[in-house]
């Protein structure tokens, strides 16, 4: 087996220790928010036309757009903790247009509708930017594009294929950068080449986006309840009842936006598994430190390995550096104890200084983790239950910042019984396969991770297991 650049070019242990020393185990994006309004819990009986379970992006977009469609509707959001505390407040803030976790994944599953899916994804991203502006949401939205960088020689062919395919389809704004060009954009000794996609990506401050969506929804008349976990969902005549510890919500329609958390519908219990992803945030770079990298285009970056990193600048010129380890825990539970994994933070710090050795001496202020909402098709699945009175969308697999807005519209279409371009999509109509129950899930994930790591060490070559999973359209990703 070969080695990766992170094994060949290791920074000094003292640089890592200094950088991590004093970092807080806390989510920068949430720490960076001004004090948020405190919202009540559900008490007694609340009635609504539409009740949404979950106050992440999916739930908040659904609420905001429900009021746009019908300003008189009584819309409530019921959130177990606080708005945006989970994936929506702790992600990388990459808003990718793709609704399918990248074109390749969408192409392999829905070849007949991939162009339509890509077009709808781009429209969704454009509309998201407009919504953010129209609602006066200050979420550090930057339409800066994205760089996919090769850090191993075998990935250069993938860059060529990517750029050639985009050119053949007449896609605008996709540029292949050679080593000198990528170095001129962002200086790292690990970057061998890149593809720049100008139009398909924006960056956002995840915490400000969640907080701003909640504020905008409330201004539109939505009522948000916090500290209220929904325990069960049941029928009550032609209404649906959500039971909580302190009361109940009776609603004509329900949208489930609970993502990777235990599903309220039995049919969805095995549809997602939480895969833990780890993130570091640096202190703000000085002008001199930033100049040593360049990065004047402020692009979002990720590398092309199976176990990949993603990194970006914040508005105040910190660097967020996340990814690589994707840790699954037996039993598929969401637990805060899984967020503390020193070896993952150390690995990330190592890889950070391999990527930017010129920043030796820089410190990390924050380290955190979150559960990636993995589904077997690597992107959201949708459906209805209870005679069409309940809709659900979940399983964004680490690419939900923009796709959740689209998902909210899908759920509203489904609940209204409207046939739209969205509900016509096979991607929306067909449910993917569930994950197997334990112990098969843990064994399968472990074998897949091992295979992906081997492929990264072996010129990208996929072994029999990965090829079989590819052929079955099954997999595990973050
Ligand atoms: C570390 C990390 C990095 C990521 N980076 C990116 C990125 O850069 N770009 C990208 O596109 N995506 C990224 N993602 C994925 C993205 O954050 C998610 O896909 C997206 O936020 C999903 O939004 P959501 O509202 O569906 O789920 P969540 O934000 O998880 O919200 C679900 C909410 O439902 C609530 N809930 C669950 N069950 C109940 C119940 N029974 N009763 C009441 N409330 C309930 C939860 O408390 C939670 O607040 C990342 C994820 C993680 C964890």
Coordinates of C-alpha atoms and ligand atoms in Angstrom, one line a residue:
X1 CA 0.0 0.0 0.0
X2 CA 1.1 3.5 -0.7
X3 CA 1.1 6.5 1.7
X4 CA -0.9 9.7 1.5
X5 CA 0.6 13.1 1.6
X6 CA -0.5 13.5 5.3
X7 CA 1.7 10.5 6.2
X8 CA 4.7 11.6 4.1
X9 CA 4.7 15.2 5.3
X10 CA 4.0 15.3 9.0
X11 CA 4.2 18.6 11.0
X12 CA 6.2 18.7 14.3
X13 CA 4.3 17.3 17.3
X14 CA 5.0 20.6 19.1
X15 CA 3.1 22.5 16.5
X16 CA 0.1 20.3 16.9
X17 CA 0.2 20.4 20.7
X18 CA 0.5 24.2 20.7
X19 CA -2.3 24.6 18.2
X20 CA -4.8 22.4 20.1
X21 CA -3.8 23.6 23.6
X22 CA -6.5 25.9 24.8
X23 CA -9.1 25.1 22.1
X24 CA -12.6 24.9 23.4
X25 CA -14.9 21.9 22.8
X26 CA -17.7 24.1 21.6
X27 CA -19.3 25.1 18.2
X28 CA -17.8 28.3 17.0
X29 CA -20.9 29.2 14.8
X30 CA -23.2 29.0 17.9
X31 CA -20.7 30.8 20.2
X32 CA -20.5 33.6 17.6
X33 CA -24.3 34.4 17.8
X34 CA -25.7 37.2 19.9
X35 CA -28.1 36.1 22.7
X36 CA -31.1 34.4 21.1
X37 CA -34.7 34.8 22.1
X38 CA -35.9 32.2 24.6
X39 CA -38.9 30.4 23.3
X40 CA -41.7 28.5 25.2
X41 CA -42.2 24.8 25.4
X42 CA -45.5 23.3 24.4
X43 CA -48.0 23.3 27.3
X44 CA -51.6 22.1 27.1
X45 CA -53.1 21.6 23.7
X46 CA -51.8 23.6 20.7
X47 CA -53.8 23.5 17.4
X48 CA -52.3 24.2 14.1
X49 CA -52.9 23.8 10.4
X50 CA -49.3 22.7 9.9
X51 CA -47.0 21.4 12.7
X52 CA -43.3 20.9 11.9
X53 CA -41.2 18.7 14.0
X54 CA -37.6 19.8 14.1
X55 CA -36.1 23.3 14.2
X56 CA -33.1 22.8 11.9
X57 CA -32.9 24.2 8.3
X58 CA -35.4 21.7 7.0
X59 CA -38.0 22.6 9.5
X60 CA -37.4 26.3 9.4
X61 CA -37.5 26.5 5.5
X62 CA -40.7 24.5 5.6
X63 CA -42.2 26.9 8.1
X64 CA -41.1 30.0 6.2
X65 CA -42.3 28.8 2.9
X66 CA -45.6 27.5 4.3
X67 CA -46.4 31.0 5.4
X68 CA -45.4 32.4 2.1
X69 CA -47.8 30.0 0.4
X70 CA -50.6 30.7 2.9
X71 CA -50.1 33.7 5.2
X72 CA -53.2 32.8 7.1
X73 CA -52.2 29.3 8.0
X74 CA -51.4 28.6 11.6
X75 CA -47.9 27.1 11.5
X76 CA -45.9 25.8 14.5
X77 CA -42.4 24.4 14.8
X78 CA -41.7 22.0 17.7
X79 CA -38.0 21.7 18.5
X80 CA -36.6 19.3 21.1
X81 CA -33.8 21.6 22.2
X82 CA -33.1 25.0 20.6
X83 CA -33.3 26.1 17.0
X84 CA -30.3 25.1 15.0
X85 CA -28.4 23.4 17.8
X86 CA -27.7 20.2 15.8
X87 CA -26.3 19.8 12.3
X88 CA -27.8 23.0 11.1
X89 CA -25.7 25.1 13.5
X90 CA -22.5 23.1 13.4
X91 CA -21.8 22.3 9.7
X92 CA -19.1 23.6 7.4
X93 CA -21.4 26.2 5.8
X94 CA -20.8 24.9 2.2
X95 CA -24.0 25.6 0.3
X96 CA -23.6 23.3 -2.7
X97 CA -26.2 23.5 -5.4
X98 CA -26.3 19.7 -5.9
X99 CA -29.4 18.0 -4.5
X100 CA -27.9 14.6 -5.1
X101 CA -24.6 14.8 -3.1
X102 CA -22.7 15.6 -6.3
X103 CA -23.4 15.0 -10.0
X104 CA -21.7 11.6 -10.1
X105 CA -23.9 10.2 -7.3
X106 CA -27.1 11.6 -9.0
X107 CA -26.0 10.4 -12.4
X108 CA -25.5 6.8 -11.2
X109 CA -28.9 6.7 -9.6
X110 CA -31.2 8.9 -11.7
X111 CA -29.5 9.2 -15.1
X112 CA -32.7 10.3 -16.8
X113 CA -33.3 13.2 -14.6
X114 CA -29.8 14.3 -13.6
X115 CA -29.8 17.4 -15.8
X116 CA -33.1 18.4 -14.4
X117 CA -31.9 17.8 -10.8
X118 CA -28.8 19.9 -11.4
X119 CA -30.9 22.7 -12.9
X120 CA -33.3 22.6 -10.0
X121 CA -30.4 22.5 -7.5
X122 CA -28.9 25.7 -9.1
X123 CA -32.3 27.4 -9.1
X124 CA -32.6 26.5 -5.4
X125 CA -29.2 27.9 -4.6
X126 CA -30.0 31.2 -6.4
X127 CA -33.4 31.4 -4.7
X128 CA -31.8 30.7 -1.3
X129 CA -29.5 33.7 -1.8
X130 CA -32.6 35.8 -2.7
X131 CA -34.6 34.6 0.3
X132 CA -31.7 35.4 2.6
X133 CA -31.4 39.0 1.1
X134 CA -35.2 39.5 1.1
X135 CA -35.6 38.5 4.7
X136 CA -32.6 40.6 5.8
X137 CA -30.8 37.6 7.1
X138 CA -27.2 38.5 7.9
X139 CA -25.6 35.1 7.4
X140 CA -22.3 36.1 5.9
X141 CA -23.5 34.7 2.5
X142 CA -20.6 34.7 0.0
X143 CA -21.2 33.4 -3.5
X144 CA -17.5 32.5 -3.9
X145 CA -17.5 29.2 -5.7
X146 CA -15.6 26.0 -4.8
X147 CA -12.2 24.5 -5.5
X148 CA -11.9 20.7 -5.6
X149 CA -8.2 20.1 -5.1
X150 CA -6.1 17.0 -5.9
X151 CA -3.6 16.1 -3.2
X152 CA -2.4 12.8 -4.8
X153 CA -1.2 12.2 -8.3
X154 CA -4.0 9.7 -9.2
X155 CA -6.6 12.4 -8.5
X156 CA -5.3 14.5 -11.4
X157 CA -7.1 12.2 -13.8
X158 CA -10.3 12.7 -11.9
X159 CA -9.9 16.5 -12.3
X160 CA -9.4 16.1 -16.0
X161 CA -12.6 13.9 -16.3
X162 CA -14.5 16.4 -14.2
X163 CA -13.5 19.4 -16.4
X164 CA -13.9 17.5 -19.7
X165 CA -17.4 16.3 -18.7
X166 CA -18.5 19.8 -17.7
X167 CA -17.2 21.3 -20.9
X168 CA -19.0 18.6 -23.0
X169 CA -22.2 19.5 -21.3
X170 CA -21.6 23.2 -21.8
X171 CA -21.6 23.9 -18.1
X172 CA -20.4 27.4 -17.5
X173 CA -17.8 28.5 -14.9
X174 CA -15.9 25.2 -14.5
X175 CA -12.1 25.7 -14.8
X176 CA -9.3 23.2 -14.6
X177 CA -6.3 24.7 -12.7
X178 CA -2.9 23.2 -13.0
X179 CA -0.5 23.1 -10.1
X180 CA 0.8 26.7 -10.6
X181 CA -2.7 28.1 -11.0
X182 CA -4.1 26.4 -7.9
X183 CA -1.0 27.5 -5.9
X184 CA -1.6 31.1 -7.1
X185 CA -5.2 30.8 -5.8
X186 CA -4.4 29.1 -2.5
X187 CA -0.9 28.2 -1.6
X188 CA -0.4 24.7 -0.2
X189 CA 2.4 22.3 -0.9
X190 CA -0.2 19.5 -1.0
X191 CA -2.2 20.9 -3.9
X192 CA -1.3 19.4 -7.2
X193 CA -4.2 20.8 -9.3
X194 CA -7.8 21.7 -9.0
X195 CA -11.2 22.3 -10.6
X196 CA -12.8 25.6 -9.8
X197 CA -16.6 25.7 -10.0
X198 CA -17.7 29.3 -10.0
X199 CA -21.5 29.1 -9.8
X200 CA -22.4 26.0 -7.9
X201 CA -21.4 26.9 -4.4
X202 CA -21.8 29.6 -1.7
X203 CA -20.6 29.9 1.8
X204 CA -22.7 30.8 4.8
X205 CA -22.4 31.2 8.6
X206 CA -24.5 28.2 9.6
X207 CA -25.5 29.5 13.0
X208 CA -26.5 32.9 11.7
X209 CA -28.5 31.2 8.9
X210 CA -30.5 29.1 11.4
X211 CA -31.1 32.0 13.8
X212 CA -32.0 34.3 10.9
X213 CA -34.5 31.7 9.4
X214 CA -36.1 31.4 12.8
X215 CA -36.5 35.1 13.1
X216 CA -37.9 35.5 9.6
X217 CA -40.3 32.6 10.2
X218 CA -41.5 34.3 13.4
X219 CA -41.9 37.6 11.7
X220 CA -44.1 35.8 9.1
X221 CA -46.3 34.5 12.0
X222 CA -44.8 31.1 12.7
X223 CA -44.8 30.0 16.4
X224 CA -41.7 28.2 17.5
X225 CA -41.7 26.0 20.5
X226 CA -38.3 24.9 22.0
X227 CA -37.4 22.4 24.7
X228 CA -40.2 20.1 23.4
X229 CA -39.4 16.7 22.2
X230 CA -42.2 15.0 20.3
X231 CA -42.6 11.5 21.7
X232 CA -45.2 10.0 19.5
X233 CA -47.3 10.8 16.5
X234 CA -50.9 9.4 16.1
X235 CA -54.1 9.8 14.3
X236 CA -57.1 11.6 15.8
X237 CA -59.9 11.5 13.2
X238 CA -58.6 13.5 10.3
X239 CA -56.0 15.2 12.4
X240 CA -52.5 14.2 13.6
X241 CA -51.6 14.5 17.2
X242 CA -48.0 15.0 18.5
X243 CA -47.5 14.0 22.1
X244 CA -44.9 15.8 24.2
X245 CA -44.1 15.8 27.9
X246 CA -46.0 19.0 28.7
X247 CA -48.8 18.9 26.2
X248 CA -49.9 17.9 22.7
X249 CA -50.1 19.5 19.3
X250 CA -53.1 18.7 17.1
X251 CA -52.5 19.5 13.5
X252 CA -54.2 19.0 10.1
X253 CA -50.8 18.4 8.5
X254 CA -47.4 17.4 9.9
X255 CA -43.9 17.8 8.4
X256 CA -41.2 15.7 9.9
X257 CA -37.8 17.5 9.8
X258 CA -36.0 15.3 12.4
X259 CA -33.3 14.2 10.1
X260 CA -30.8 11.8 11.8
X261 CA -32.7 11.7 15.1
X262 CA -34.9 8.7 15.9
X263 CA -37.7 8.7 13.4
X264 CA -41.3 9.1 14.6
X265 CA -42.4 6.8 11.9
X266 CA -41.5 3.1 12.2
X267 CA -40.9 2.9 8.5
X268 CA -38.0 5.4 8.7
X269 CA -36.1 3.9 11.7
X270 CA -33.4 2.3 9.6
X271 CA -33.3 4.9 6.9
X272 CA -30.5 7.0 8.3
X273 CA -27.5 6.4 10.5
X274 CA -25.4 9.1 12.3
X275 CA -21.8 9.3 11.2
X276 CA -19.7 11.6 13.3
X277 CA -17.7 14.3 11.6
X278 CA -15.1 16.5 13.3
X279 CA -14.2 20.1 12.8
X280 CA -11.5 22.6 14.0
X281 CA -11.7 26.4 13.8
X282 CA -8.6 28.6 14.0
X283 CA -8.2 32.0 15.6
X284 CA -8.5 34.8 13.0
X285 CA -5.5 35.0 10.7
X286 CA -3.4 38.1 10.7
X287 CA -3.1 39.9 7.3
X288 CA 0.5 38.5 7.1
X289 CA -0.7 34.9 7.7
X290 CA -3.5 35.3 5.2
X291 CA -1.0 36.7 2.6
X292 CA 1.1 33.6 3.0
X293 CA -1.8 31.6 1.6
X294 CA -3.3 34.0 -0.8
X295 CA -6.9 32.8 -0.9
X296 CA -8.1 36.3 -2.1
X297 CA -11.0 34.5 -3.9
X298 CA -12.2 33.1 -0.5
X299 CA -13.4 29.9 -2.3
X300 CA -14.7 26.9 -0.3
X301 CA -12.2 24.0 -0.6
X302 CA -12.3 20.3 -0.4
X303 CA -9.9 17.6 -1.5
X304 CA -10.8 14.6 -3.7
X305 CA -10.0 11.7 -1.5
X306 CA -12.7 9.3 -0.3
X307 CA -11.8 10.4 3.2
X308 CA -11.8 14.1 2.3
X309 CA -11.3 17.4 4.1
X310 CA -13.3 20.5 3.7
X311 CA -12.0 24.0 4.6
X312 CA -13.0 27.6 4.3
X313 CA -12.5 31.1 5.6
X314 CA -15.0 32.7 8.0
X315 CA -16.0 36.3 7.7
X316 CA -13.3 37.3 10.2
X317 CA -10.7 35.2 8.4
X318 CA -10.5 32.1 10.6
X319 CA -10.0 28.8 8.9
X320 CA -12.5 26.0 9.4
X321 CA -11.0 22.6 8.7
X322 CA -13.1 19.5 9.0
X323 CA -13.8 16.1 7.7
X324 CA -11.6 13.0 7.0
X325 CA -12.7 10.8 9.9
X326 CA -16.3 9.6 9.6
X327 CA -17.0 7.6 12.8
X328 CA -20.0 5.3 13.1
X329 CA -20.9 3.9 16.6
X330 CA -22.5 0.6 17.1
X331 CA -26.3 1.0 17.6
X332 CA -26.6 4.1 15.4
X333 CA -27.4 6.5 18.2
X334 CA -27.0 10.2 18.4
X335 CA -25.0 10.9 21.6
X336 CA -23.1 14.0 22.7
X337 CA -20.3 11.8 24.2
X338 CA -19.4 10.7 20.6
X339 CA -18.5 14.3 19.9
X340 CA -15.3 14.1 22.0
X341 CA -12.7 12.2 20.0
X342 CA -9.2 13.6 20.7
X343 CA -7.6 11.3 18.1
X344 CA -9.8 12.8 15.4
X345 CA -9.0 16.4 16.4
X346 CA -5.3 15.6 16.5
X347 CA -5.5 14.0 13.1
X348 CA -7.2 17.0 11.7
X349 CA -4.7 19.3 13.3
X350 CA -1.9 17.3 11.7
X351 CA -3.5 17.4 8.3
X352 CA -4.1 21.1 8.7
X353 CA -0.4 21.9 9.2
X354 CA 0.6 19.5 6.4
X355 CA -1.8 21.6 4.2
X356 CA -0.6 25.0 5.5
X357 CA 2.9 24.5 7.0
X358 CA 3.4 28.3 6.7
X359 CA 0.8 28.8 9.5
X360 CA 2.9 26.9 12.1
X361 CA 2.2 28.8 15.4
X362 CA -1.5 29.4 14.6
X363 CA -3.9 28.1 17.2
X364 CA -7.3 26.5 17.1
X365 CA -9.9 28.2 19.3
X366 CA -12.8 25.7 18.8
X367 CA -13.2 22.0 18.2
X368 CA -16.5 20.2 17.7
X369 CA -18.3 17.4 16.0
X370 CA -21.7 16.5 14.7
X371 CA -23.8 13.7 13.3
X372 CA -23.9 13.4 9.6
X373 CA -27.3 12.4 8.4
X374 CA -26.3 9.4 6.2
X375 CA -28.7 7.6 4.0
X376 CA -27.9 4.7 1.7
X377 CA -28.4 6.9 -1.4
X378 CA -26.2 9.7 0.0
X379 CA -29.0 12.3 -0.4
X380 CA -32.4 13.1 1.0
X381 CA -35.4 10.8 0.7
X382 CA -39.0 11.9 0.9
X383 CA -42.4 10.4 1.5
X384 CA -45.8 10.7 3.1
X385 CA -47.7 8.7 5.7
X386 CA -51.1 8.8 7.5
X387 CA -53.1 9.2 4.3
X388 CA -51.0 12.0 3.1
X389 CA -51.3 14.1 6.3
X390 CA -47.7 13.6 7.3
X391 CA -44.7 14.3 5.1
X392 CA -41.0 13.6 5.8
X393 CA -37.6 14.5 4.4
X394 CA -34.3 13.3 5.8
X395 CA -30.9 11.8 5.0
X396 CA -29.0 14.6 3.4
X397 CA -25.6 12.9 4.0
X398 CA -23.5 15.8 4.8
X399 CA -24.8 18.0 2.0
X400 CA -27.9 19.6 3.4
X401 CA -27.3 23.3 3.8
X402 CA -28.9 24.2 0.5
X403 CA -30.8 20.9 -0.2
X404 CA -32.9 21.4 2.9
X405 CA -34.6 24.4 1.4
X406 CA -35.6 22.3 -1.6
X407 CA -36.7 19.5 0.8
X408 CA -39.0 22.0 2.6
X409 CA -40.8 22.8 -0.7
X410 CA -41.1 19.1 -1.5
X411 CA -42.8 18.4 1.8
X412 CA -45.2 21.3 1.3
X413 CA -46.0 20.1 -2.2
X414 CA -46.7 16.6 -0.9
X415 CA -48.9 17.8 2.0
X416 CA -50.9 20.0 -0.4
X417 CA -51.3 17.0 -2.7
X418 CA -49.9 19.1 -5.6
X419 CA -48.2 17.4 -8.5
X420 CA -45.2 19.6 -9.2
X421 CA -41.8 19.3 -11.0
X422 CA -40.4 18.4 -7.6
X423 CA -42.9 15.7 -6.7
X424 CA -42.6 14.2 -10.2
X425 CA -38.9 13.4 -9.7
X426 CA -38.1 9.7 -9.3
X427 CA -35.6 10.9 -6.7
X428 CA -38.6 12.2 -4.7
X429 CA -41.0 9.3 -5.4
X430 CA -38.7 6.4 -4.7
X431 CA -37.4 5.5 -1.3
X432 CA -33.9 4.1 -1.0
X433 CA -33.0 0.9 0.8
X434 CA -32.7 1.1 4.5
X435 CA -29.5 0.2 6.4
X436 CA -29.5 -3.3 7.8
X437 CA -30.0 -3.7 11.5
X438 CA -27.1 -4.3 13.9
X439 CA -24.7 -6.1 13.9
X440 CA -24.7 -6.0 10.1
X441 CA -24.8 -2.2 10.0
X442 CA -21.6 -1.8 12.1
X443 CA -19.8 -4.6 10.2
X444 CA -20.8 -3.1 6.8
X445 CA -19.8 0.4 7.7
X446 CA -16.5 -0.8 9.2
X447 CA -15.7 -2.8 6.1
X448 CA -16.6 0.1 3.8
X449 CA -14.5 2.6 5.7
X450 CA -11.6 0.2 5.6
X451 CA -12.0 -0.2 1.8
X452 CA -12.3 3.5 1.2
X453 CA -9.1 4.1 3.2
X454 CA -7.3 1.5 1.3
X455 CA -8.5 3.0 -2.0
X456 CA -7.1 6.4 -0.9
X457 CA -3.7 4.6 -0.2
X458 CA -3.8 2.6 -3.4
X459 CA -4.1 5.0 -6.3
X460 CA -7.9 5.4 -5.8
X461 CA -8.5 1.7 -6.8
X462 CA -11.8 0.4 -5.5
X463 CA -11.9 -3.1 -4.1
X464 CA -14.5 -5.8 -4.7
X465 CA -16.7 -4.6 -1.8
X466 CA -16.8 -1.1 -3.0
X467 CA -17.5 -2.2 -6.6
X468 CA -20.3 -4.4 -5.3
X469 CA -21.8 -1.6 -3.3
X470 CA -21.5 0.8 -6.3
X471 CA -23.3 -1.8 -8.4
X472 CA -26.1 -2.2 -5.8
X473 CA -26.4 1.6 -5.5
X474 CA -25.6 1.2 -1.8
X475 CA -23.0 2.9 0.3
X476 CA -21.8 4.8 3.2
X477 CA -20.5 8.4 3.0
X478 CA -20.3 11.6 4.9
Ligands
LIG1 C1 -20.0 18.5 11.2 C2 -21.0 18.7 10.0 C3 -20.6 19.4 8.9 C4 -21.5 19.5 7.8 N1 -21.1 20.3 6.8 C5 -21.9 20.5 5.8 C6 -21.6 21.4 4.8 O1 -20.6 22.1 4.8 N2 -22.5 21.6 3.7 C7 -23.7 21.0 3.7 O2 -24.5 21.1 2.8 N3 -24.1 20.1 4.7 C8 -23.2 19.9 5.8 N4 -23.6 19.1 6.8 C9 -25.0 18.6 6.8 C10 -26.0 19.6 7.1 O3 -25.6 20.3 8.3 C11 -27.4 18.9 7.4 O4 -27.7 18.1 6.2 C12 -28.5 19.9 7.6 O5 -28.2 20.8 8.6 C13 -29.8 19.1 8.0 O6 -30.7 20.0 8.5 P1 -32.0 19.4 9.2 O7 -32.8 20.5 9.6 O8 -32.6 18.3 8.3 O9 -31.4 18.6 10.5 P2 -30.9 19.1 11.9 O10 -30.2 20.4 11.8 O11 -30.2 17.9 12.5 O12 -32.2 19.4 12.6 C14 -33.1 18.4 13.1 C15 -33.8 19.0 14.3 O13 -34.9 18.1 14.7 C16 -35.0 18.1 16.1 N5 -35.7 16.9 16.5 C17 -35.4 15.6 16.2 N6 -36.3 14.8 16.7 C18 -37.2 15.6 17.3 C19 -38.4 15.3 18.1 N7 -38.8 14.0 18.2 N8 -39.1 16.3 18.6 C20 -38.7 17.6 18.4 N9 -37.6 17.9 17.7 C21 -36.8 16.9 17.2 C22 -33.5 18.1 16.6 O14 -33.4 18.6 17.9 C23 -32.9 19.1 15.5 O15 -32.8 20.4 16.0 C24 -22.8 18.9 7.9 C25 -23.2 18.2 9.0 C26 -22.3 18.1 10.1 C27 -22.8 17.4 11.3

